């Protein structure tokens, strides 16, 4: 992989990105932009994209706000974090990164929420999304849910929140255990070499993470709710969900599937929050099919939009 790293500014935040294999960029195809989940980093996707993306596809990874090496403004506070803020920051970063180029957004967990939120607000350059273990409500379960609930208690809990973040970031063992708790099929998760490589790849960013930057984000996540806005999604949408996700309850995935018009739902049986590692072969194949389908849909729209112009030009020339 040929990787260019950088930061883009958006609403006072500096959002980290990776631009991968840019020599393969084709202006006729939408850009593929991956967004990670909380407590990971922009480097998460270096190990978690389909094999063909390592050398044969151009793609981008965009960080969530407040995740190192991204930085936050000095006045970043919990009251800033809501659905509109998420859209403003992430769309601003996307715009700075790609300009007016069309994009397909692939997000995991909070990255999946961000993809859904971009589609809800009808971001002008987003032509399709893939939400992997995404959610409509910040009411989570599992260990990540406990951190969200802790931050949601307010400022008096900030020091305890920071202690937990530092503890997990300094110990490889605790980081491995914490990550494995996101899975349901933990044997498959631990046996998959992607798991070990991913943790080692993101480790420098995790160790450098600033808990004071994460706290406002986690506090705000507890109040996120986009259920009533899902009807505004009008681009192709794929939902990837594990049947036994300890973080995003199954009822959330069912609600998304039932309330996004024409959403296509891919279910991973006996899988938790980490399908890329718990059922890697099925996940990689499903992701490539979803991306191909969204690209084909976008290509068909482009062709249809070009037809009236061509016919009009021909009519003009004949007369």
C-alpha positions as protocol buffer text, in pm:
chain_id: "A"
residue {
  index: 1
  type: UNK
  ca { x: 0 y: 0 z: 0 }
}
residue {
  index: 2
  type: UNK
  ca { x: 113 y: 353 z: -78 }
}
residue {
  index: 3
  type: UNK
  ca { x: -11 y: 575 z: 204 }
}
residue {
  index: 4
  type: UNK
  ca { x: -23 y: 952 z: 240 }
}
residue {
  index: 5
  type: UNK
  ca { x: -111 y: 1082 z: 585 }
}
residue {
  index: 6
  type: UNK
  ca { x: -250 y: 1421 z: 676 }
}
residue {
  index: 7
  type: UNK
  ca { x: -496 y: 1636 z: 866 }
}
residue {
  index: 8
  type: UNK
  ca { x: -792 y: 1837 z: 738 }
}
residue {
  index: 9
  type: UNK
  ca { x: -961 y: 2117 z: 927 }
}
residue {
  index: 10
  type: UNK
  ca { x: -1333 y: 2114 z: 1008 }
}
residue {
  index: 11
  type: UNK
  ca { x: -1520 y: 2332 z: 1260 }
}
residue {
  index: 12
  type: UNK
  ca { x: -1206 y: 2387 z: 1467 }
}
residue {
  index: 13
  type: UNK
  ca { x: -1116 y: 2018 z: 1468 }
}
residue {
  index: 14
  type: UNK
  ca { x: -822 y: 1868 z: 1283 }
}
residue {
  index: 15
  type: UNK
  ca { x: -927 y: 1531 z: 1146 }
}
residue {
  index: 16
  type: UNK
  ca { x: -664 y: 1273 z: 1051 }
}
residue {
  index: 17
  type: UNK
  ca { x: -684 y: 1086 z: 723 }
}
residue {
  index: 18
  type: UNK
  ca { x: -502 y: 827 z: 515 }
}
residue {
  index: 19
  type: UNK
  ca { x: -504 y: 850 z: 137 }
}
residue {
  index: 20
  type: UNK
  ca { x: -411 y: 504 z: 9 }
}
residue {
  index: 21
  type: UNK
  ca { x: -297 y: 407 z: -342 }
}
residue {
  index: 22
  type: UNK
  ca { x: -381 y: 748 z: -486 }
}
residue {
  index: 23
  type: UNK
  ca { x: -201 y: 653 z: -807 }
}
residue {
  index: 24
  type: UNK
  ca { x: -502 y: 427 z: -876 }
}
residue {
  index: 25
  type: UNK
  ca { x: -765 y: 701 z: -837 }
}
residue {
  index: 26
  type: UNK
  ca { x: -1026 y: 695 z: -1114 }
}
residue {
  index: 27
  type: UNK
  ca { x: -1244 y: 1005 z: -1138 }
}
residue {
  index: 28
  type: UNK
  ca { x: -1526 y: 798 z: -1289 }
}
residue {
  index: 29
  type: UNK
  ca { x: -1559 y: 591 z: -973 }
}
residue {
  index: 30
  type: UNK
  ca { x: -1674 y: 716 z: -631 }
}
residue {
  index: 31
  type: UNK
  ca { x: -1406 y: 737 z: -367 }
}
residue {
  index: 32
  type: UNK
  ca { x: -1427 y: 473 z: -94 }
}
residue {
  index: 33
  type: UNK
  ca { x: -1396 y: 634 z: 250 }
}
residue {
  index: 34
  type: UNK
  ca { x: -1370 y: 425 z: 568 }
}
residue {
  index: 35
  type: UNK
  ca { x: -1451 y: 561 z: 916 }
}
residue {
  index: 36
  type: UNK
  ca { x: -1349 y: 367 z: 1228 }
}
residue {
  index: 37
  type: UNK
  ca { x: -1527 y: 325 z: 1562 }
}
residue {
  index: 38
  type: UNK
  ca { x: -1448 y: 476 z: 1902 }
}
residue {
  index: 39
  type: UNK
  ca { x: -1118 y: 387 z: 2071 }
}
residue {
  index: 40
  type: UNK
  ca { x: -967 y: 274 z: 1739 }
}
residue {
  index: 41
  type: UNK
  ca { x: -783 y: 511 z: 1506 }
}
residue {
  index: 42
  type: UNK
  ca { x: -750 y: 618 z: 1145 }
}
residue {
  index: 43
  type: UNK
  ca { x: -499 y: 333 z: 1106 }
}
residue {
  index: 44
  type: UNK
  ca { x: -759 y: 66 z: 1195 }
}
residue {
  index: 45
  type: UNK
  ca { x: -851 y: 12 z: 831 }
}
residue {
  index: 46
  type: UNK
  ca { x: -496 y: -65 z: 720 }
}
residue {
  index: 47
  type: UNK
  ca { x: -560 y: -421 z: 839 }
}
residue {
  index: 48
  type: UNK
  ca { x: -937 y: -439 z: 790 }
}
residue {
  index: 49
  type: UNK
  ca { x: -1002 y: -366 z: 422 }
}
residue {
  index: 50
  type: UNK
  ca { x: -1059 y: -647 z: 168 }
}
residue {
  index: 51
  type: UNK
  ca { x: -734 y: -796 z: 33 }
}
residue {
  index: 52
  type: UNK
  ca { x: -782 y: -637 z: -311 }
}
residue {
  index: 53
  type: UNK
  ca { x: -770 y: -292 z: -151 }
}
residue {
  index: 54
  type: UNK
  ca { x: -416 y: -338 z: -29 }
}
residue {
  index: 55
  type: UNK
  ca { x: -261 y: -298 z: -374 }
}
residue {
  index: 56
  type: UNK
  ca { x: -531 y: -273 z: -638 }
}
residue {
  index: 57
  type: UNK
  ca { x: -776 y: -7 z: -514 }
}
residue {
  index: 58
  type: UNK
  ca { x: -755 y: 356 z: -411 }
}
residue {
  index: 59
  type: UNK
  ca { x: -929 y: 435 z: -82 }
}
residue {
  index: 60
  type: UNK
  ca { x: -931 y: 671 z: 214 }
}
residue {
  index: 61
  type: UNK
  ca { x: -955 y: 639 z: 590 }
}
residue {
  index: 62
  type: UNK
  ca { x: -1105 y: 928 z: 784 }
}
residue {
  index: 63
  type: UNK
  ca { x: -1075 y: 959 z: 1160 }
}
residue {
  index: 64
  type: UNK
  ca { x: -1351 y: 1021 z: 1408 }
}
residue {
  index: 65
  type: UNK
  ca { x: -1311 y: 1351 z: 1594 }
}
residue {
  index: 66
  type: UNK
  ca { x: -1102 y: 1346 z: 1915 }
}
residue {
  index: 67
  type: UNK
  ca { x: -908 y: 1033 z: 1821 }
}
residue {
  index: 68
  type: UNK
  ca { x: -530 y: 1075 z: 1797 }
}
residue {
  index: 69
  type: UNK
  ca { x: -373 y: 1200 z: 1573 }
}
residue {
  index: 70
  type: UNK
  ca { x: -687 y: 1410 z: 1526 }
}
residue {
  index: 71
  type: UNK
  ca { x: -707 y: 1710 z: 1760 }
}
residue {
  index: 72
  type: UNK
  ca { x: -993 y: 1907 z: 1913 }
}
residue {
  index: 73
  type: UNK
  ca { x: -1038 y: 2282 z: 1967 }
}
residue {
  index: 74
  type: UNK
  ca { x: -957 y: 2412 z: 2314 }
}
residue {
  index: 75
  type: UNK
  ca { x: -1324 y: 2485 z: 2387 }
}
residue {
  index: 76
  type: UNK
  ca { x: -1454 y: 2139 z: 2286 }
}
residue {
  index: 77
  type: UNK
  ca { x: -1726 y: 2048 z: 2535 }
}
residue {
  index: 78
  type: UNK
  ca { x: -1995 y: 1780 z: 2583 }
}
residue {
  index: 79
  type: UNK
  ca { x: -2276 y: 2018 z: 2487 }
}
residue {
  index: 80
  type: UNK
  ca { x: -2127 y: 2049 z: 2137 }
}
residue {
  index: 81
  type: UNK
  ca { x: -2187 y: 1683 z: 2056 }
}
residue {
  index: 82
  type: UNK
  ca { x: -2515 y: 1608 z: 1881 }
}
residue {
  index: 83
  type: UNK
  ca { x: -2630 y: 1478 z: 1544 }
}
residue {
  index: 84
  type: UNK
  ca { x: -2587 y: 1814 z: 1368 }
}
residue {
  index: 85
  type: UNK
  ca { x: -2237 y: 1860 z: 1512 }
}
residue {
  index: 86
  type: UNK
  ca { x: -2140 y: 1513 z: 1394 }
}
residue {
  index: 87
  type: UNK
  ca { x: -2260 y: 1594 z: 1046 }
}
residue {
  index: 88
  type: UNK
  ca { x: -2092 y: 1935 z: 1033 }
}
residue {
  index: 89
  type: UNK
  ca { x: -1754 y: 1803 z: 1146 }
}
residue {
  index: 90
  type: UNK
  ca { x: -1749 y: 1487 z: 936 }
}
residue {
  index: 91
  type: UNK
  ca { x: -1892 y: 1641 z: 621 }
}
residue {
  index: 92
  type: UNK
  ca { x: -1653 y: 1935 z: 654 }
}
residue {
  index: 93
  type: UNK
  ca { x: -1360 y: 1692 z: 677 }
}
residue {
  index: 94
  type: UNK
  ca { x: -1491 y: 1489 z: 383 }
}
residue {
  index: 95
  type: UNK
  ca { x: -1528 y: 1805 z: 176 }
}
residue {
  index: 96
  type: UNK
  ca { x: -1175 y: 1918 z: 260 }
}
residue {
  index: 97
  type: UNK
  ca { x: -1039 y: 1574 z: 173 }
}
residue {
  index: 98
  type: UNK
  ca { x: -1225 y: 1508 z: -153 }
}
residue {
  index: 99
  type: UNK
  ca { x: -1368 y: 1840 z: -273 }
}
residue {
  index: 100
  type: UNK
  ca { x: -1677 y: 1768 z: -482 }
}
residue {
  index: 101
  type: UNK
  ca { x: -1577 y: 1412 z: -568 }
}
residue {
  index: 102
  type: UNK
  ca { x: -1847 y: 1151 z: -504 }
}
residue {
  index: 103
  type: UNK
  ca { x: -1791 y: 904 z: -221 }
}
residue {
  index: 104
  type: UNK
  ca { x: -1918 y: 581 z: -70 }
}
residue {
  index: 105
  type: UNK
  ca { x: -1887 y: 585 z: 310 }
}
residue {
  index: 106
  type: UNK
  ca { x: -1806 y: 263 z: 497 }
}
residue {
  index: 107
  type: UNK
  ca { x: -1823 y: 298 z: 873 }
}
residue {
  index: 108
  type: UNK
  ca { x: -1781 y: 62 z: 1167 }
}
residue {
  index: 109
  type: UNK
  ca { x: -1976 y: 121 z: 1490 }
}
residue {
  index: 110
  type: UNK
  ca { x: -1963 y: 499 z: 1553 }
}
residue {
  index: 111
  type: UNK
  ca { x: -1823 y: 522 z: 1201 }
}
residue {
  index: 112
  type: UNK
  ca { x: -2141 y: 340 z: 1092 }
}
residue {
  index: 113
  type: UNK
  ca { x: -2349 y: 597 z: 1280 }
}
residue {
  index: 114
  type: UNK
  ca { x: -2152 y: 870 z: 1104 }
}
residue {
  index: 115
  type: UNK
  ca { x: -2225 y: 712 z: 764 }
}
residue {
  index: 116
  type: UNK
  ca { x: -2597 y: 696 z: 847 }
}
residue {
  index: 117
  type: UNK
  ca { x: -2590 y: 1055 z: 972 }
}
residue {
  index: 118
  type: UNK
  ca { x: -2420 y: 1181 z: 655 }
}
residue {
  index: 119
  type: UNK
  ca { x: -2691 y: 1007 z: 451 }
}
residue {
  index: 120
  type: UNK
  ca { x: -2970 y: 1148 z: 671 }
}
residue {
  index: 121
  type: UNK
  ca { x: -2842 y: 1501 z: 610 }
}
residue {
  index: 122
  type: UNK
  ca { x: -2805 y: 1417 z: 241 }
}
residue {
  index: 123
  type: UNK
  ca { x: -2438 y: 1512 z: 216 }
}
residue {
  index: 124
  type: UNK
  ca { x: -2405 y: 1627 z: -147 }
}
residue {
  index: 125
  type: UNK
  ca { x: -2118 y: 1399 z: -245 }
}
residue {
  index: 126
  type: UNK
  ca { x: -2230 y: 1079 z: -64 }
}
residue {
  index: 127
  type: UNK
  ca { x: -2375 y: 829 z: -312 }
}
residue {
  index: 128
  type: UNK
  ca { x: -2407 y: 528 z: -84 }
}
residue {
  index: 129
  type: UNK
  ca { x: -2317 y: 393 z: 259 }
}
residue {
  index: 130
  type: UNK
  ca { x: -2224 y: 71 z: 433 }
}
residue {
  index: 131
  type: UNK
  ca { x: -2294 y: 73 z: 807 }
}
residue {
  index: 132
  type: UNK
  ca { x: -2112 y: -207 z: 991 }
}
residue {
  index: 133
  type: UNK
  ca { x: -2251 y: -256 z: 1343 }
}
residue {
  index: 134
  type: UNK
  ca { x: -2382 y: 99 z: 1322 }
}
residue {
  index: 135
  type: UNK
  ca { x: -2648 y: 241 z: 1552 }
}
residue {
  index: 136
  type: UNK
  ca { x: -2926 y: 498 z: 1571 }
}
residue {
  index: 137
  type: UNK
  ca { x: -2900 y: 551 z: 1948 }
}
residue {
  index: 138
  type: UNK
  ca { x: -2601 y: 600 z: 2177 }
}
residue {
  index: 139
  type: UNK
  ca { x: -2761 y: 362 z: 2428 }
}
residue {
  index: 140
  type: UNK
  ca { x: -2501 y: 86 z: 2404 }
}
residue {
  index: 141
  type: UNK
  ca { x: -2423 y: -234 z: 2587 }
}
residue {
  index: 142
  type: UNK
  ca { x: -2093 y: -403 z: 2668 }
}
residue {
  index: 143
  type: UNK
  ca { x: -1772 y: -243 z: 2788 }
}
residue {
  index: 144
  type: UNK
  ca { x: -1800 y: 49 z: 2546 }
}
residue {
  index: 145
  type: UNK
  ca { x: -2152 y: 109 z: 2675 }
}
residue {
  index: 146
  type: UNK
  ca { x: -2015 y: 129 z: 3030 }
}
residue {
  index: 147
  type: UNK
  ca { x: -1767 y: 398 z: 2922 }
}
residue {
  index: 148
  type: UNK
  ca { x: -2048 y: 594 z: 2752 }
}
residue {
  index: 149
  type: UNK
  ca { x: -2262 y: 569 z: 3065 }
}
residue {
  index: 150
  type: UNK
  ca { x: -1967 y: 673 z: 3282 }
}
residue {
  index: 151
  type: UNK
  ca { x: -1896 y: 982 z: 3071 }
}
residue {
  index: 152
  type: UNK
  ca { x: -2268 y: 1058 z: 3064 }
}
residue {
  index: 153
  type: UNK
  ca { x: -2264 y: 1106 z: 3443 }
}
residue {
  index: 154
  type: UNK
  ca { x: -2096 y: 1442 z: 3394 }
}
residue {
  index: 155
  type: UNK
  ca { x: -1778 y: 1621 z: 3492 }
}
residue {
  index: 156
  type: UNK
  ca { x: -1744 y: 1455 z: 3830 }
}
residue {
  index: 157
  type: UNK
  ca { x: -1686 y: 1123 z: 3648 }
}
residue {
  index: 158
  type: UNK
  ca { x: -1420 y: 1260 z: 3409 }
}
residue {
  index: 159
  type: UNK
  ca { x: -1121 y: 1154 z: 3620 }
}
residue {
  index: 160
  type: UNK
  ca { x: -1254 y: 797 z: 3649 }
}
residue {
  index: 161
  type: UNK
  ca { x: -1323 y: 791 z: 3274 }
}
residue {
  index: 162
  type: UNK
  ca { x: -967 y: 912 z: 3206 }
}
residue {
  index: 163
  type: UNK
  ca { x: -823 y: 648 z: 3439 }
}
residue {
  index: 164
  type: UNK
  ca { x: -995 y: 370 z: 3244 }
}
residue {
  index: 165
  type: UNK
  ca { x: -880 y: 509 z: 2908 }
}
residue {
  index: 166
  type: UNK
  ca { x: -518 y: 537 z: 3028 }
}
residue {
  index: 167
  type: UNK
  ca { x: -524 y: 191 z: 3183 }
}
residue {
  index: 168
  type: UNK
  ca { x: -642 y: 31 z: 2859 }
}
residue {
  index: 169
  type: UNK
  ca { x: -398 y: 230 z: 2647 }
}
residue {
  index: 170
  type: UNK
  ca { x: -84 y: 145 z: 2845 }
}
residue {
  index: 171
  type: UNK
  ca { x: -123 y: -232 z: 2869 }
}
residue {
  index: 172
  type: UNK
  ca { x: -116 y: -461 z: 2565 }
}
residue {
  index: 173
  type: UNK
  ca { x: -292 y: -732 z: 2768 }
}
residue {
  index: 174
  type: UNK
  ca { x: -577 y: -505 z: 2877 }
}
residue {
  index: 175
  type: UNK
  ca { x: -611 y: -370 z: 2524 }
}
residue {
  index: 176
  type: UNK
  ca { x: -637 y: -726 z: 2385 }
}
residue {
  index: 177
  type: UNK
  ca { x: -890 y: -830 z: 2650 }
}
residue {
  index: 178
  type: UNK
  ca { x: -1097 y: -514 z: 2602 }
}
residue {
  index: 179
  type: UNK
  ca { x: -1106 y: -562 z: 2224 }
}
residue {
  index: 180
  type: UNK
  ca { x: -1199 y: -931 z: 2254 }
}
residue {
  index: 181
  type: UNK
  ca { x: -1501 y: -838 z: 2468 }
}
residue {
  index: 182
  type: UNK
  ca { x: -1651 y: -670 z: 2161 }
}
residue {
  index: 183
  type: UNK
  ca { x: -1672 y: -1008 z: 1990 }
}
residue {
  index: 184
  type: UNK
  ca { x: -1924 y: -1287 z: 2044 }
}
residue {
  index: 185
  type: UNK
  ca { x: -1723 y: -1559 z: 1872 }
}
residue {
  index: 186
  type: UNK
  ca { x: -1408 y: -1486 z: 2071 }
}
residue {
  index: 187
  type: UNK
  ca { x: -1229 y: -1801 z: 1957 }
}
residue {
  index: 188
  type: UNK
  ca { x: -1258 y: -1688 z: 1593 }
}
residue {
  index: 189
  type: UNK
  ca { x: -1165 y: -1334 z: 1691 }
}
residue {
  index: 190
  type: UNK
  ca { x: -848 y: -1438 z: 1873 }
}
residue {
  index: 191
  type: UNK
  ca { x: -749 y: -1691 z: 1606 }
}
residue {
  index: 192
  type: UNK
  ca { x: -774 y: -1439 z: 1324 }
}
residue {
  index: 193
  type: UNK
  ca { x: -433 y: -1277 z: 1258 }
}
residue {
  index: 194
  type: UNK
  ca { x: -612 y: -959 z: 1153 }
}
residue {
  index: 195
  type: UNK
  ca { x: -700 y: -904 z: 1521 }
}
residue {
  index: 196
  type: UNK
  ca { x: -339 y: -904 z: 1637 }
}
residue {
  index: 197
  type: UNK
  ca { x: -217 y: -695 z: 1344 }
}
residue {
  index: 198
  type: UNK
  ca { x: -494 y: -441 z: 1390 }
}
residue {
  index: 199
  type: UNK
  ca { x: -417 y: -392 z: 1760 }
}
residue {
  index: 200
  type: UNK
  ca { x: -47 y: -348 z: 1691 }
}
residue {
  index: 201
  type: UNK
  ca { x: -117 y: -107 z: 1405 }
}
residue {
  index: 202
  type: UNK
  ca { x: -338 y: 123 z: 1611 }
}
residue {
  index: 203
  type: UNK
  ca { x: -136 y: 88 z: 1933 }
}
residue {
  index: 204
  type: UNK
  ca { x: 82 y: 403 z: 1887 }
}
residue {
  index: 205
  type: UNK
  ca { x: -232 y: 614 z: 1837 }
}
residue {
  index: 206
  type: UNK
  ca { x: -409 y: 449 z: 2130 }
}
residue {
  index: 207
  type: UNK
  ca { x: -111 y: 514 z: 2360 }
}
residue {
  index: 208
  type: UNK
  ca { x: -102 y: 880 z: 2253 }
}
residue {
  index: 209
  type: UNK
  ca { x: -477 y: 930 z: 2300 }
}
residue {
  index: 210
  type: UNK
  ca { x: -586 y: 1226 z: 2513 }
}
residue {
  index: 211
  type: UNK
  ca { x: -869 y: 1120 z: 2751 }
}
residue {
  index: 212
  type: UNK
  ca { x: -968 y: 1485 z: 2795 }
}
residue {
  index: 213
  type: UNK
  ca { x: -1048 y: 1499 z: 2422 }
}
residue {
  index: 214
  type: UNK
  ca { x: -1246 y: 1174 z: 2430 }
}
residue {
  index: 215
  type: UNK
  ca { x: -1456 y: 1263 z: 2734 }
}
residue {
  index: 216
  type: UNK
  ca { x: -1682 y: 1525 z: 2565 }
}
residue {
  index: 217
  type: UNK
  ca { x: -1734 y: 1289 z: 2270 }
}
residue {
  index: 218
  type: UNK
  ca { x: -1835 y: 995 z: 2492 }
}
residue {
  index: 219
  type: UNK
  ca { x: -2057 y: 1219 z: 2703 }
}
residue {
  index: 220
  type: UNK
  ca { x: -2239 y: 1337 z: 2391 }
}
residue {
  index: 221
  type: UNK
  ca { x: -2270 y: 988 z: 2241 }
}
residue {
  index: 222
  type: UNK
  ca { x: -2500 y: 893 z: 2528 }
}
residue {
  index: 223
  type: UNK
  ca { x: -2755 y: 1145 z: 2395 }
}
residue {
  index: 224
  type: UNK
  ca { x: -2736 y: 1066 z: 2023 }
}
residue {
  index: 225
  type: UNK
  ca { x: -3063 y: 960 z: 1860 }
}
residue {
  index: 226
  type: UNK
  ca { x: -3141 y: 964 z: 1487 }
}
residue {
  index: 227
  type: UNK
  ca { x: -3431 y: 715 z: 1475 }
}
residue {
  index: 228
  type: UNK
  ca { x: -3689 y: 968 z: 1356 }
}
residue {
  index: 229
  type: UNK
  ca { x: -3460 y: 1092 z: 1078 }
}
residue {
  index: 230
  type: UNK
  ca { x: -3383 y: 759 z: 912 }
}
residue {
  index: 231
  type: UNK
  ca { x: -3662 y: 820 z: 660 }
}
residue {
  index: 232
  type: UNK
  ca { x: -3446 y: 1093 z: 501 }
}
residue {
  index: 233
  type: UNK
  ca { x: -3189 y: 841 z: 375 }
}
residue {
  index: 234
  type: UNK
  ca { x: -3234 y: 817 z: -2 }
}
residue {
  index: 235
  type: UNK
  ca { x: -2901 y: 671 z: -116 }
}
residue {
  index: 236
  type: UNK
  ca { x: -2820 y: 298 z: -137 }
}
residue {
  index: 237
  type: UNK
  ca { x: -2763 y: 171 z: 215 }
}
residue {
  index: 238
  type: UNK
  ca { x: -2617 y: -159 z: 332 }
}
residue {
  index: 239
  type: UNK
  ca { x: -2646 y: -265 z: 696 }
}
residue {
  index: 240
  type: UNK
  ca { x: -2405 y: -527 z: 832 }
}
residue {
  index: 241
  type: UNK
  ca { x: -2514 y: -667 z: 1170 }
}
residue {
  index: 242
  type: UNK
  ca { x: -2404 y: -950 z: 1397 }
}
residue {
  index: 243
  type: UNK
  ca { x: -2678 y: -1152 z: 1564 }
}
residue {
  index: 244
  type: UNK
  ca { x: -2503 y: -1134 z: 1903 }
}
residue {
  index: 245
  type: UNK
  ca { x: -2351 y: -785 z: 1911 }
}
residue {
  index: 246
  type: UNK
  ca { x: -2276 y: -698 z: 2278 }
}
residue {
  index: 247
  type: UNK
  ca { x: -2245 y: -324 z: 2201 }
}
residue {
  index: 248
  type: UNK
  ca { x: -2526 y: -245 z: 1956 }
}
residue {
  index: 249
  type: UNK
  ca { x: -2835 y: -443 z: 2064 }
}
residue {
  index: 250
  type: UNK
  ca { x: -3010 y: -653 z: 1800 }
}
residue {
  index: 251
  type: UNK
  ca { x: -3322 y: -440 z: 1839 }
}
residue {
  index: 252
  type: UNK
  ca { x: -3126 y: -140 z: 1707 }
}
residue {
  index: 253
  type: UNK
  ca { x: -3016 y: -330 z: 1397 }
}
residue {
  index: 254
  type: UNK
  ca { x: -3372 y: -450 z: 1340 }
}
residue {
  index: 255
  type: UNK
  ca { x: -3501 y: -95 z: 1378 }
}
residue {
  index: 256
  type: UNK
  ca { x: -3250 y: 36 z: 1122 }
}
residue {
  index: 257
  type: UNK
  ca { x: -3343 y: -240 z: 877 }
}
residue {
  index: 258
  type: UNK
  ca { x: -3713 y: -168 z: 916 }
}
residue {
  index: 259
  type: UNK
  ca { x: -3694 y: 210 z: 894 }
}
residue {
  index: 260
  type: UNK
  ca { x: -3450 y: 281 z: 611 }
}
residue {
  index: 261
  type: UNK
  ca { x: -3629 y: 250 z: 281 }
}
residue {
  index: 262
  type: UNK
  ca { x: -3475 y: -13 z: 53 }
}
residue {
  index: 263
  type: UNK
  ca { x: -3189 y: -83 z: 296 }
}
residue {
  index: 264
  type: UNK
  ca { x: -3015 y: -413 z: 228 }
}
residue {
  index: 265
  type: UNK
  ca { x: -2929 y: -598 z: 547 }
}
residue {
  index: 266
  type: UNK
  ca { x: -2651 y: -856 z: 575 }
}
residue {
  index: 267
  type: UNK
  ca { x: -2676 y: -1072 z: 888 }
}
residue {
  index: 268
  type: UNK
  ca { x: -2371 y: -1246 z: 1035 }
}
residue {
  index: 269
  type: UNK
  ca { x: -2482 y: -1542 z: 1245 }
}
residue {
  index: 270
  type: UNK
  ca { x: -2317 y: -1601 z: 1583 }
}
residue {
  index: 271
  type: UNK
  ca { x: -2109 y: -1287 z: 1539 }
}
residue {
  index: 272
  type: UNK
  ca { x: -2072 y: -987 z: 1766 }
}
residue {
  index: 273
  type: UNK
  ca { x: -1941 y: -635 z: 1709 }
}
residue {
  index: 274
  type: UNK
  ca { x: -1634 y: -736 z: 1501 }
}
residue {
  index: 275
  type: UNK
  ca { x: -1753 y: -924 z: 1189 }
}
residue {
  index: 276
  type: UNK
  ca { x: -1430 y: -843 z: 1004 }
}
residue {
  index: 277
  type: UNK
  ca { x: -1245 y: -1068 z: 1251 }
}
residue {
  index: 278
  type: UNK
  ca { x: -1517 y: -1309 z: 1365 }
}
residue {
  index: 279
  type: UNK
  ca { x: -1630 y: -1411 z: 1015 }
}
residue {
  index: 280
  type: UNK
  ca { x: -1365 y: -1261 z: 791 }
}
residue {
  index: 281
  type: UNK
  ca { x: -1429 y: -1452 z: 467 }
}
residue {
  index: 282
  type: UNK
  ca { x: -1803 y: -1382 z: 462 }
}
residue {
  index: 283
  type: UNK
  ca { x: -1751 y: -1021 z: 571 }
}
residue {
  index: 284
  type: UNK
  ca { x: -1491 y: -940 z: 305 }
}
residue {
  index: 285
  type: UNK
  ca { x: -1702 y: -1095 z: 29 }
}
residue {
  index: 286
  type: UNK
  ca { x: -2015 y: -913 z: 145 }
}
residue {
  index: 287
  type: UNK
  ca { x: -1835 y: -579 z: 163 }
}
residue {
  index: 288
  type: UNK
  ca { x: -1696 y: -611 z: -188 }
}
residue {
  index: 289
  type: UNK
  ca { x: -2041 y: -706 z: -322 }
}
residue {
  index: 290
  type: UNK
  ca { x: -2199 y: -408 z: -146 }
}
residue {
  index: 291
  type: UNK
  ca { x: -1942 y: -166 z: -286 }
}
residue {
  index: 292
  type: UNK
  ca { x: -1980 y: -309 z: -637 }
}
residue {
  index: 293
  type: UNK
  ca { x: -2358 y: -274 z: -611 }
}
residue {
  index: 294
  type: UNK
  ca { x: -2342 y: 88 z: -493 }
}
residue {
  index: 295
  type: UNK
  ca { x: -2091 y: 172 z: -766 }
}
residue {
  index: 296
  type: UNK
  ca { x: -2318 y: 13 z: -1030 }
}
residue {
  index: 297
  type: UNK
  ca { x: -2613 y: 217 z: -899 }
}
residue {
  index: 298
  type: UNK
  ca { x: -2409 y: 537 z: -917 }
}
residue {
  index: 299
  type: UNK
  ca { x: -2287 y: 452 z: -1267 }
}
residue {
  index: 300
  type: UNK
  ca { x: -2645 y: 393 z: -1385 }
}
residue {
  index: 301
  type: UNK
  ca { x: -2753 y: 730 z: -1244 }
}
residue {
  index: 302
  type: UNK
  ca { x: -2466 y: 905 z: -1419 }
}
residue {
  index: 303
  type: UNK
  ca { x: -2556 y: 743 z: -1750 }
}
residue {
  index: 304
  type: UNK
  ca { x: -2923 y: 838 z: -1716 }
}
residue {
  index: 305
  type: UNK
  ca { x: -2837 y: 1196 z: -1628 }
}
residue {
  index: 306
  type: UNK
  ca { x: -2610 y: 1220 z: -1933 }
}
residue {
  index: 307
  type: UNK
  ca { x: -2873 y: 1091 z: -2182 }
}
residue {
  index: 308
  type: UNK
  ca { x: -3090 y: 1407 z: -2211 }
}
residue {
  index: 309
  type: UNK
  ca { x: -2781 y: 1616 z: -2276 }
}
residue {
  index: 310
  type: UNK
  ca { x: -2663 y: 1382 z: -2551 }
}
residue {
  index: 311
  type: UNK
  ca { x: -3005 y: 1370 z: -2717 }
}
residue {
  index: 312
  type: UNK
  ca { x: -3038 y: 1747 z: -2697 }
}
residue {
  index: 313
  type: UNK
  ca { x: -2696 y: 1795 z: -2852 }
}
residue {
  index: 314
  type: UNK
  ca { x: -2780 y: 1559 z: -3139 }
}
residue {
  index: 315
  type: UNK
  ca { x: -3113 y: 1735 z: -3203 }
}
residue {
  index: 316
  type: UNK
  ca { x: -2934 y: 2070 z: -3214 }
}
residue {
  index: 317
  type: UNK
  ca { x: -2674 y: 1942 z: -3462 }
}
residue {
  index: 318
  type: UNK
  ca { x: -2941 y: 1793 z: -3692 }
}
residue {
  index: 319
  type: UNK
  ca { x: -3125 y: 2123 z: -3705 }
}
